[in-house]
């Protein structure tokens, strides 16, 4: 414990570039289980503990009308995230930000899971 609401964590050497003091609201309890092993490359973790998101699949598509404009949305399953954390993203922005993802398929890469 460092202060009233902050804690210093012992991080592995691979995360030495990450600041090791965290606000209590960012921490939660954990019960060790031998099958819980993170297989994420440490070199891709940024200093703010975020990492580059990479889409894995498009789960759904919908159009939302806002004022007089129709906005196409896609539900994206991100790599290294469970399906419950899939997010709705602007379809045009996905094509702009991840053109390599769409080029793998030749057409729109739907992977419905209903």
Short mmCIF file of C-alpha atoms in Angstrom, two decimals:
data_model
loop_
_atom_site.label_atom_id
_atom_site.label_comp_id
_atom_site.label_asym_id
_atom_site.label_seq_id
_atom_site.Cartn_x
_atom_site.Cartn_y
_atom_site.Cartn_z
CA UNK A 1 0.00 0.00 0.00
CA UNK A 2 1.41 3.35 -1.04
CA UNK A 3 -1.32 5.77 0.02
CA UNK A 4 -4.97 5.94 0.98
CA UNK A 5 -6.17 4.61 -2.38
CA UNK A 6 -3.08 3.35 -4.23
CA UNK A 7 -1.02 0.17 -4.27
CA UNK A 8 2.41 -0.72 -5.65
CA UNK A 9 2.39 -4.05 -7.48
CA UNK A 10 5.24 -6.47 -8.06
CA UNK A 11 5.30 -6.89 -11.83
CA UNK A 12 7.33 -9.39 -13.87
CA UNK A 13 10.58 -8.10 -15.43
CA UNK A 14 8.94 -8.07 -18.88
CA UNK A 15 6.66 -5.28 -17.62
CA UNK A 16 9.42 -3.14 -16.12
CA UNK A 17 8.45 -0.30 -18.49
CA UNK A 18 4.96 -0.13 -16.90
CA UNK A 19 4.31 2.18 -13.94
CA UNK A 20 3.62 -0.15 -10.99
CA UNK A 21 1.38 2.02 -8.77
CA UNK A 22 -2.37 1.59 -9.31
CA UNK A 23 -5.51 3.21 -7.91
CA UNK A 24 -7.60 0.81 -5.85
CA UNK A 25 -10.54 1.17 -8.28
CA UNK A 26 -8.45 -0.55 -10.98
CA UNK A 27 -7.68 -3.60 -8.84
CA UNK A 28 -9.80 -6.64 -8.04
CA UNK A 29 -9.23 -9.80 -6.06
CA UNK A 30 -7.91 -12.90 -7.76
CA UNK A 31 -7.88 -16.53 -6.70
CA UNK A 32 -4.99 -18.39 -8.28
CA UNK A 33 -5.76 -21.25 -10.62
CA UNK A 34 -3.00 -23.13 -12.49
CA UNK A 35 -4.95 -23.00 -15.78
CA UNK A 36 -5.13 -19.20 -15.74
CA UNK A 37 -2.08 -18.33 -17.81
CA UNK A 38 -1.86 -15.18 -19.89
CA UNK A 39 -0.29 -15.92 -23.24
CA UNK A 40 -0.07 -12.34 -24.49
CA UNK A 41 3.28 -11.08 -25.79
CA UNK A 42 4.60 -8.61 -23.22
CA UNK A 43 6.34 -6.54 -25.88
CA UNK A 44 2.93 -5.52 -27.29
CA UNK A 45 1.73 -4.10 -23.97
CA UNK A 46 2.01 -0.32 -23.84
CA UNK A 47 3.11 1.73 -20.85
CA UNK A 48 -0.53 2.53 -20.00
CA UNK A 49 -1.24 -1.26 -19.94
CA UNK A 50 -3.25 -1.12 -23.15
CA UNK A 51 -2.31 -3.00 -26.29
CA UNK A 52 -3.06 -2.75 -29.97
CA UNK A 53 -6.51 -4.16 -30.61
CA UNK A 54 -6.84 -6.54 -33.53
CA UNK A 55 -10.22 -7.76 -34.81
CA UNK A 56 -10.83 -11.50 -34.88
CA UNK A 57 -14.34 -11.68 -36.33
CA UNK A 58 -17.43 -9.68 -37.20
CA UNK A 59 -20.31 -11.17 -35.22
CA UNK A 60 -23.20 -9.04 -36.43
CA UNK A 61 -24.16 -5.99 -38.46
CA UNK A 62 -26.85 -3.38 -38.01
CA UNK A 63 -27.77 0.09 -39.19
CA UNK A 64 -28.64 2.85 -36.76
CA UNK A 65 -30.54 5.93 -37.89
CA UNK A 66 -29.34 9.10 -36.21
CA UNK A 67 -31.22 12.21 -37.27
CA UNK A 68 -31.49 11.78 -41.03
CA UNK A 69 -28.35 9.72 -41.51
CA UNK A 70 -28.04 5.93 -41.48
CA UNK A 71 -24.84 4.68 -39.85
CA UNK A 72 -23.72 1.08 -40.51
CA UNK A 73 -22.32 -0.68 -37.43
CA UNK A 74 -20.55 -4.00 -36.98
CA UNK A 75 -20.17 -6.02 -33.79
CA UNK A 76 -16.47 -6.84 -33.50
CA UNK A 77 -14.94 -9.73 -31.58
CA UNK A 78 -11.41 -8.64 -30.63
CA UNK A 79 -8.46 -11.03 -30.37
CA UNK A 80 -7.59 -12.06 -26.81
CA UNK A 81 -11.05 -10.99 -25.56
CA UNK A 82 -14.13 -13.09 -24.76
CA UNK A 83 -17.26 -12.72 -26.87
CA UNK A 84 -19.06 -10.85 -24.08
CA UNK A 85 -16.57 -7.98 -24.61
CA UNK A 86 -17.38 -7.61 -28.33
CA UNK A 87 -18.12 -4.00 -29.23
CA UNK A 88 -20.24 -2.17 -31.80
CA UNK A 89 -18.02 -0.16 -34.13
CA UNK A 90 -18.62 2.12 -37.09
CA UNK A 91 -18.28 -0.08 -40.18
CA UNK A 92 -16.53 2.60 -42.24
CA UNK A 93 -13.99 3.21 -39.46
CA UNK A 94 -13.27 -0.52 -39.27
CA UNK A 95 -12.58 -0.60 -43.03
CA UNK A 96 -10.29 2.43 -42.61
CA UNK A 97 -8.45 1.24 -39.49
CA UNK A 98 -8.14 -2.46 -40.38
CA UNK A 99 -8.00 -2.80 -44.20
CA UNK A 100 -5.74 -5.85 -43.89
CA UNK A 101 -8.44 -7.61 -41.87
CA UNK A 102 -11.02 -7.19 -44.61
CA UNK A 103 -8.61 -7.96 -47.46
CA UNK A 104 -8.11 -11.48 -46.05
CA UNK A 105 -11.68 -12.32 -46.92
CA UNK A 106 -12.28 -10.56 -50.23
CA UNK A 107 -15.78 -9.77 -49.00
CA UNK A 108 -17.19 -8.67 -45.70
CA UNK A 109 -15.91 -11.13 -43.04
CA UNK A 110 -19.08 -12.05 -41.19
CA UNK A 111 -18.78 -14.82 -38.65
CA UNK A 112 -22.21 -14.98 -37.06
CA UNK A 113 -22.57 -16.84 -33.79
CA UNK A 114 -26.32 -17.13 -33.23
#
